[in-house]
Amino acid sequence: MEDYKKMVDDLSFMTAQKSGSDLHLSTGYYPTVRIDGRLVPLTDYKVLDKSTVAGMAMAVMDDARKQRYMSEKEIDFAYELSEKVRARVNIYLTRGNYSIVFRFIPDRIATIEELNLPQSLKIFSKLSQGFVLVVGPNGHGKSTTMAAIIDLINHERAEKIITIEDPIEYIFAPDRSIIDQRELYFDTLAFDKALRSTFRENVNVIMVGEMRDYETMAAAVSAAETGHLVFASLHTNNAAQTIERIVSTFPPAQQTQIVIQLANTLSGVVSQRLIPRLKGGLIPAVEVMIATTAVRNLIREGKTLQLNLVIETGADVGMISLNHSLADLVRRQEISIDQAEFYSLNPVELKNLI
């Protein structure tokens, strides 16, 4: 078992040294690292066989995780190699064989400036209450953006902050705020239960790693309604789709109520993509919707498709459309036109902007 753990640790340190974001260990393949969004096989190593991957999977799980994995056939958890190297791990089965994916987490929380995010995101760090959603495809920096905003609050305000995550990713160093980080299955059994518990924990700011069901969404909206500032992530593509996804997740009888609650509580939606830079690395393209009176009215009236127009014309209050963000990156020669068109939700409009 020690030999398998050493193999995992060696590969993990190598991935960190190469500034890789992910390490893939799958039966029948070379160990593979994702660097700047591209998969790079480590051909200096042998192709992984079934027993080796199974041994590595068992080596990184304690008894409780093994038991949960055996009952659920997949598991997420955090794995710490050292103070500077941590990863979010997912172990799953494919055709009866083990597969492992490590998502590496920087040991330091970067600032909004260091992440090349819009300054208008700082608006959300100054709110006393509300509901802020950070959305986008998997692996495009949602957790990193939320961590940057939470850490900004930590440095600027004396607040009680609670995060609910699966698993805990970034480790916050308390500054002016008290920060309690709770991990699913370890510190709590359910997102919605942990959210409702925050009402008795004298909290000001809540971060939910991911909203997966309507119970969690309902609890998050209720927390925002009762005077808390709530941040949460969701796998959607833009602000309009985010509203529609939340509403459609609820049973039909509850949809009218959630629309009213969203119109009253939503403070903003940040949608982002991480795009390969021409000079290497990744850079975010970001859509920012801020809940103005016009935005709240459109949500209340069910006219979510018109939100795009409000975002495009809302630059004076800090709003940014995804296409404007992409066009700006092209003009600054950060990304190629082809990449911009690939990530755009409206390539025809993008060409006109460029």
Coordinates of C-alpha atoms in Angstrom, one line a residue:
M1 CA 0.0 0.0 0.0
E2 CA 2.9 2.4 0.8
D3 CA 4.3 1.8 -2.7
Y4 CA 1.0 2.9 -4.2
K5 CA 0.8 6.0 -2.0
K6 CA 4.3 6.9 -3.0
M7 CA 3.4 6.6 -6.7
V8 CA 0.4 8.9 -6.2
D9 CA 2.4 11.4 -4.2
D10 CA 5.2 11.5 -6.8
L11 CA 2.8 12.0 -9.6
S12 CA 1.0 14.7 -7.7
F13 CA 4.1 16.6 -6.9
M14 CA 5.2 16.3 -10.6
T15 CA 1.8 17.7 -11.6
A16 CA 2.2 20.6 -9.2
Q17 CA 5.7 21.3 -10.5
K18 CA 4.4 21.5 -14.1
S19 CA 1.6 23.9 -13.0
G20 CA -1.0 21.3 -14.0
S21 CA -4.6 21.7 -12.9
D22 CA -5.5 18.0 -13.0
L23 CA -4.0 14.5 -12.8
H24 CA -5.9 11.6 -14.5
L25 CA -5.1 8.0 -13.5
S26 CA -7.1 5.6 -15.6
T27 CA -6.6 1.9 -16.5
G28 CA -5.0 1.4 -19.9
Y29 CA -3.6 5.0 -20.2
Y30 CA -0.4 6.8 -19.2
P31 CA -0.8 9.0 -16.2
T32 CA -2.1 12.2 -17.8
V33 CA -1.8 15.9 -16.7
R34 CA -4.0 18.8 -17.8
I35 CA -1.9 21.9 -18.4
D36 CA -3.5 25.1 -19.6
G37 CA -6.6 23.1 -20.5
R38 CA -4.8 20.5 -22.6
L39 CA -4.2 16.8 -21.7
V40 CA -0.6 15.8 -21.7
P41 CA 0.3 12.1 -21.2
L42 CA 3.4 11.4 -19.0
T43 CA 5.0 8.9 -21.4
D44 CA 8.1 8.5 -19.1
Y45 CA 5.8 6.3 -17.0
K46 CA 4.2 3.0 -17.8
V47 CA 0.7 2.6 -19.0
L48 CA -1.4 2.0 -15.8
D49 CA -2.9 -1.4 -15.3
K50 CA -6.0 -2.3 -13.4
S51 CA -4.3 -3.4 -10.2
T52 CA -2.1 -0.4 -10.0
V53 CA -5.0 2.1 -10.3
A54 CA -7.0 0.1 -7.7
G55 CA -4.0 0.1 -5.4
M56 CA -3.6 3.9 -5.7
A57 CA -7.3 4.4 -5.1
M58 CA -7.2 2.4 -1.9
A59 CA -4.0 4.1 -0.8
V60 CA -5.5 7.6 -0.8
M61 CA -8.8 6.7 1.1
D62 CA -9.2 6.1 4.8
D63 CA -11.6 3.4 6.1
A64 CA -14.6 5.7 6.3
R65 CA -14.1 6.9 2.7
K66 CA -13.6 3.3 1.5
Q67 CA -16.9 2.3 3.1
R68 CA -18.7 5.2 1.5
Y69 CA -17.1 4.5 -1.9
M70 CA -18.1 0.9 -1.8
S71 CA -21.7 1.8 -1.1
E72 CA -21.9 4.7 -3.6
K73 CA -19.4 3.6 -6.3
E74 CA -17.9 7.1 -6.5
I75 CA -16.6 9.6 -4.0
D76 CA -15.2 13.2 -3.7
F77 CA -12.8 14.2 -1.0
A78 CA -9.8 16.5 -0.3
Y79 CA -6.3 15.0 -0.3
E80 CA -3.4 16.8 1.3
L81 CA 0.2 15.9 0.3
S82 CA 1.8 18.9 2.1
E83 CA 1.0 22.4 3.3
K84 CA 1.5 23.6 -0.2
V85 CA -0.1 20.8 -2.3
R86 CA -3.8 19.9 -1.9
A87 CA -6.2 18.3 -4.3
R88 CA -9.9 17.6 -4.7
V89 CA -10.1 13.9 -5.6
N90 CA -12.8 12.0 -7.4
I91 CA -12.7 8.2 -7.6
Y92 CA -15.1 6.3 -9.8
L93 CA -15.6 3.1 -11.8
T94 CA -15.4 2.7 -15.5
R95 CA -16.3 -0.7 -17.0
G96 CA -15.5 -2.2 -13.5
N97 CA -12.0 -0.5 -13.4
Y98 CA -11.0 2.3 -11.0
S99 CA -10.3 5.8 -12.3
I100 CA -9.0 8.7 -10.3
V101 CA -9.0 12.4 -11.0
F102 CA -7.0 14.9 -8.9
R103 CA -8.0 18.6 -9.2
F104 CA -5.1 20.6 -7.7
I105 CA -5.9 23.6 -5.4
P106 CA -3.4 26.5 -5.1
D107 CA -2.2 26.9 -1.5
R108 CA -2.8 30.6 -1.7
I109 CA -6.1 32.4 -2.5
A110 CA -5.4 34.8 -5.4
T111 CA -6.9 38.3 -5.4
I112 CA -9.5 39.5 -8.0
E113 CA -6.7 41.5 -9.7
E114 CA -4.3 38.5 -9.8
L115 CA -7.1 36.4 -11.4
N116 CA -7.7 39.0 -14.1
L117 CA -11.3 39.3 -13.0
P118 CA -13.4 42.5 -13.4
Q119 CA -13.2 45.1 -10.7
S120 CA -17.0 45.2 -10.6
L121 CA -17.0 41.9 -8.7
K122 CA -15.8 43.8 -5.6
I123 CA -19.4 45.2 -5.5
F124 CA -20.5 41.9 -4.2
S125 CA -18.0 41.8 -1.4
K126 CA -19.5 45.0 0.1
L127 CA -23.1 43.8 0.3
S128 CA -24.6 43.2 3.8
Q129 CA -27.2 40.7 2.4
G130 CA -28.3 39.1 -0.9
F131 CA -27.7 36.1 -3.2
V132 CA -24.7 36.0 -5.5
L133 CA -24.3 33.1 -8.0
V134 CA -21.1 32.2 -9.7
V135 CA -21.8 30.0 -12.7
G136 CA -20.1 28.4 -15.7
P137 CA -19.0 25.0 -17.0
N138 CA -17.1 22.5 -14.8
G139 CA -13.4 23.3 -14.3
H140 CA -13.7 27.0 -15.3
G141 CA -12.7 28.6 -12.0
K142 CA -16.0 29.1 -10.2
S143 CA -14.6 28.0 -6.8
T144 CA -11.5 30.2 -7.3
T145 CA -13.6 33.2 -8.0
M146 CA -15.9 32.6 -5.0
A147 CA -12.8 32.1 -2.8
A148 CA -11.3 35.4 -4.0
I149 CA -14.5 37.3 -3.1
I150 CA -14.9 35.6 0.3
D151 CA -11.2 36.3 1.1
L152 CA -11.7 39.9 0.2
I153 CA -14.5 40.1 2.8
N154 CA -12.3 38.3 5.2
H155 CA -9.6 41.0 4.8
E156 CA -12.0 44.0 4.8
R157 CA -14.8 43.2 7.2
A158 CA -15.3 41.6 10.7
E159 CA -17.9 39.0 9.8
K160 CA -18.9 35.4 10.7
I161 CA -18.4 33.4 7.5
I162 CA -19.5 29.8 7.1
T163 CA -18.6 27.7 4.0
I164 CA -20.3 24.4 3.1
E165 CA -18.3 22.4 0.6
D166 CA -17.9 19.0 -0.9
P167 CA -15.0 18.7 -0.3
I168 CA -13.3 21.7 1.3
E169 CA -11.1 23.2 -1.4
Y170 CA -9.3 26.5 -0.5
I171 CA -8.3 26.8 3.1
F172 CA -9.0 30.3 4.4
A173 CA -6.6 32.0 6.9
P174 CA -8.8 34.1 9.2
D175 CA -8.0 37.8 9.2
R176 CA -10.7 40.2 10.3
S177 CA -13.5 37.6 10.0
I178 CA -14.2 34.3 11.7
I179 CA -14.4 31.6 9.0
D180 CA -15.8 28.1 9.7
Q181 CA -15.5 25.6 6.9
R182 CA -17.8 22.6 6.9
E183 CA -17.3 19.6 4.7
L184 CA -20.1 17.4 3.4
Y185 CA -20.1 13.9 5.0
F186 CA -17.4 14.9 7.5
D187 CA -19.0 18.0 9.2
T188 CA -22.5 17.7 7.9
L189 CA -24.7 15.2 6.1
A190 CA -26.4 17.5 3.6
F191 CA -26.0 21.0 2.0
D192 CA -29.6 22.0 2.8
K193 CA -29.4 20.8 6.4
A194 CA -26.1 22.7 6.9
L195 CA -27.7 25.8 5.4
R196 CA -30.6 25.8 7.7
S197 CA -28.3 25.3 10.6
T198 CA -26.6 28.6 9.8
F199 CA -29.7 30.4 11.0
R200 CA -28.7 29.4 14.5
E201 CA -24.9 30.0 14.1
N202 CA -25.0 33.8 14.1
V203 CA -23.5 33.9 10.6
N204 CA -23.3 36.9 8.3
V205 CA -21.8 35.4 5.1
I206 CA -22.5 31.9 3.7
M207 CA -20.7 30.2 0.8
V208 CA -22.3 27.0 -0.7
G209 CA -19.8 25.1 -2.8
E210 CA -22.5 23.8 -5.2
M211 CA -26.3 23.9 -5.4
R212 CA -27.4 20.4 -6.5
D213 CA -31.2 20.2 -5.7
Y214 CA -34.1 22.4 -5.0
E215 CA -33.9 21.8 -1.2
T216 CA -30.5 23.4 -1.2
M217 CA -31.6 26.2 -3.5
A218 CA -34.6 26.9 -1.3
A219 CA -32.5 27.0 1.8
A220 CA -30.0 29.4 0.1
V221 CA -32.7 31.8 -1.0
S222 CA -34.3 31.7 2.5
A223 CA -30.9 32.5 4.0
A224 CA -30.6 35.5 1.7
E225 CA -34.2 36.6 2.6
T226 CA -33.4 36.5 6.3
G227 CA -30.5 39.0 6.1
H228 CA -27.5 36.9 5.1
L229 CA -25.1 37.3 2.2
V230 CA -25.1 34.0 0.3
F231 CA -22.6 32.9 -2.4
A232 CA -23.2 29.8 -4.4
S233 CA -22.1 28.1 -7.6
L234 CA -24.1 26.4 -10.3
H235 CA -23.3 24.7 -13.6
T236 CA -25.1 27.0 -16.1
N237 CA -23.9 29.1 -19.0
N238 CA -25.2 32.6 -18.3
A239 CA -27.4 34.7 -16.1
A240 CA -30.6 34.1 -18.0
Q241 CA -30.1 30.3 -18.1
T242 CA -29.2 30.4 -14.4
I243 CA -32.6 31.9 -13.4
E244 CA -34.4 29.4 -15.6
R245 CA -32.5 26.5 -14.2
I246 CA -33.3 27.4 -10.6
V247 CA -37.0 28.0 -11.3
S248 CA -37.4 24.8 -13.3
T249 CA -35.7 22.7 -10.5
F250 CA -38.6 23.5 -8.2
P251 CA -41.9 21.6 -8.4
P252 CA -44.5 23.4 -10.5
A253 CA -46.6 24.4 -7.5
Q254 CA -43.6 26.2 -6.0
Q255 CA -42.2 28.0 -9.1
T256 CA -44.3 31.2 -8.7
Q257 CA -43.0 31.6 -5.1
I258 CA -39.3 31.0 -6.1
V259 CA -39.6 33.6 -8.9
I260 CA -40.7 36.2 -6.4
Q261 CA -38.0 35.2 -3.9
L262 CA -35.3 35.4 -6.6
A263 CA -36.5 38.8 -7.8
N264 CA -36.3 40.1 -4.2
T265 CA -33.0 38.5 -3.1
L266 CA -30.7 38.0 -6.1
S267 CA -27.8 40.5 -6.1
G268 CA -25.9 39.3 -9.1
V269 CA -24.7 36.5 -11.4
V270 CA -21.1 36.0 -12.5
S271 CA -20.6 33.7 -15.4
Q272 CA -17.1 32.8 -16.5
R273 CA -15.0 30.7 -18.9
L274 CA -11.3 30.0 -18.6
I275 CA -9.7 30.5 -22.1
P276 CA -6.2 29.5 -23.3
R277 CA -4.1 32.7 -23.7
L278 CA -1.9 33.2 -26.8
K279 CA 1.2 33.5 -24.6
G280 CA 0.3 30.5 -22.4
G281 CA -1.8 29.9 -19.4
L282 CA -5.5 30.6 -19.0
I283 CA -7.5 33.9 -18.7
P284 CA -11.2 34.4 -17.7
A285 CA -13.9 35.8 -19.9
V286 CA -16.6 37.0 -17.6
E287 CA -20.3 38.0 -17.8
V288 CA -21.4 40.1 -14.8
M289 CA -25.1 40.8 -14.1
I290 CA -26.0 43.1 -11.3
A291 CA -29.5 43.0 -9.9
T292 CA -30.8 46.5 -10.8
T293 CA -34.5 47.4 -10.6
A294 CA -34.8 46.5 -14.3
V295 CA -33.3 43.1 -13.7
R296 CA -35.6 42.4 -10.8
N297 CA -38.6 43.4 -12.8
L298 CA -37.7 41.1 -15.7
I299 CA -37.2 38.1 -13.3
R300 CA -40.5 38.9 -11.6
E301 CA -42.3 39.0 -14.9
G302 CA -40.6 35.8 -16.2
K303 CA -38.8 37.7 -19.1
T304 CA -35.4 36.1 -18.5
L305 CA -34.4 36.2 -22.2
Q306 CA -34.4 40.0 -22.0
L307 CA -31.7 39.9 -19.3
N308 CA -29.1 39.7 -22.0
L309 CA -30.1 43.1 -23.4
V310 CA -30.0 44.7 -19.9
I311 CA -26.5 43.3 -19.3
E312 CA -25.3 44.6 -22.7
T313 CA -26.5 48.1 -21.8
G314 CA -25.6 48.1 -18.1
A315 CA -21.9 48.9 -18.3
D316 CA -22.4 52.2 -16.3
V317 CA -23.3 50.1 -13.2
G318 CA -20.6 47.5 -13.7
M319 CA -22.4 44.9 -15.9
I320 CA -20.4 43.1 -18.6
S321 CA -21.7 40.8 -21.3
L322 CA -19.7 37.7 -22.2
N323 CA -19.3 38.8 -25.8
H324 CA -17.9 42.2 -24.6
S325 CA -15.5 40.4 -22.3
L326 CA -14.4 38.1 -25.2
A327 CA -14.0 41.0 -27.7
D328 CA -11.9 42.9 -25.2
L329 CA -9.6 39.9 -24.7
V330 CA -9.2 39.6 -28.5
R331 CA -8.4 43.4 -28.8
R332 CA -5.8 43.1 -26.1
Q333 CA -4.3 40.1 -28.0
E334 CA -4.8 37.8 -25.0
I335 CA -6.8 35.2 -26.9
S336 CA -7.4 34.3 -30.5
I337 CA -10.5 35.1 -32.5
D338 CA -11.1 31.4 -33.0
Q339 CA -11.0 30.8 -29.2
A340 CA -13.4 33.7 -28.6
E341 CA -15.9 32.4 -31.1
F342 CA -15.6 28.9 -29.6
Y343 CA -16.6 30.1 -26.2
S344 CA -19.2 32.7 -27.3
L345 CA -22.9 32.0 -26.9
N346 CA -23.6 34.4 -29.8
P347 CA -20.7 34.3 -32.3
V348 CA -22.4 36.5 -34.9
E349 CA -22.7 39.3 -32.4
L350 CA -19.2 38.7 -31.3
K351 CA -17.8 39.2 -34.8
N352 CA -19.7 42.6 -35.0
L353 CA -18.2 43.7 -31.7
I354 CA -14.6 42.7 -32.8

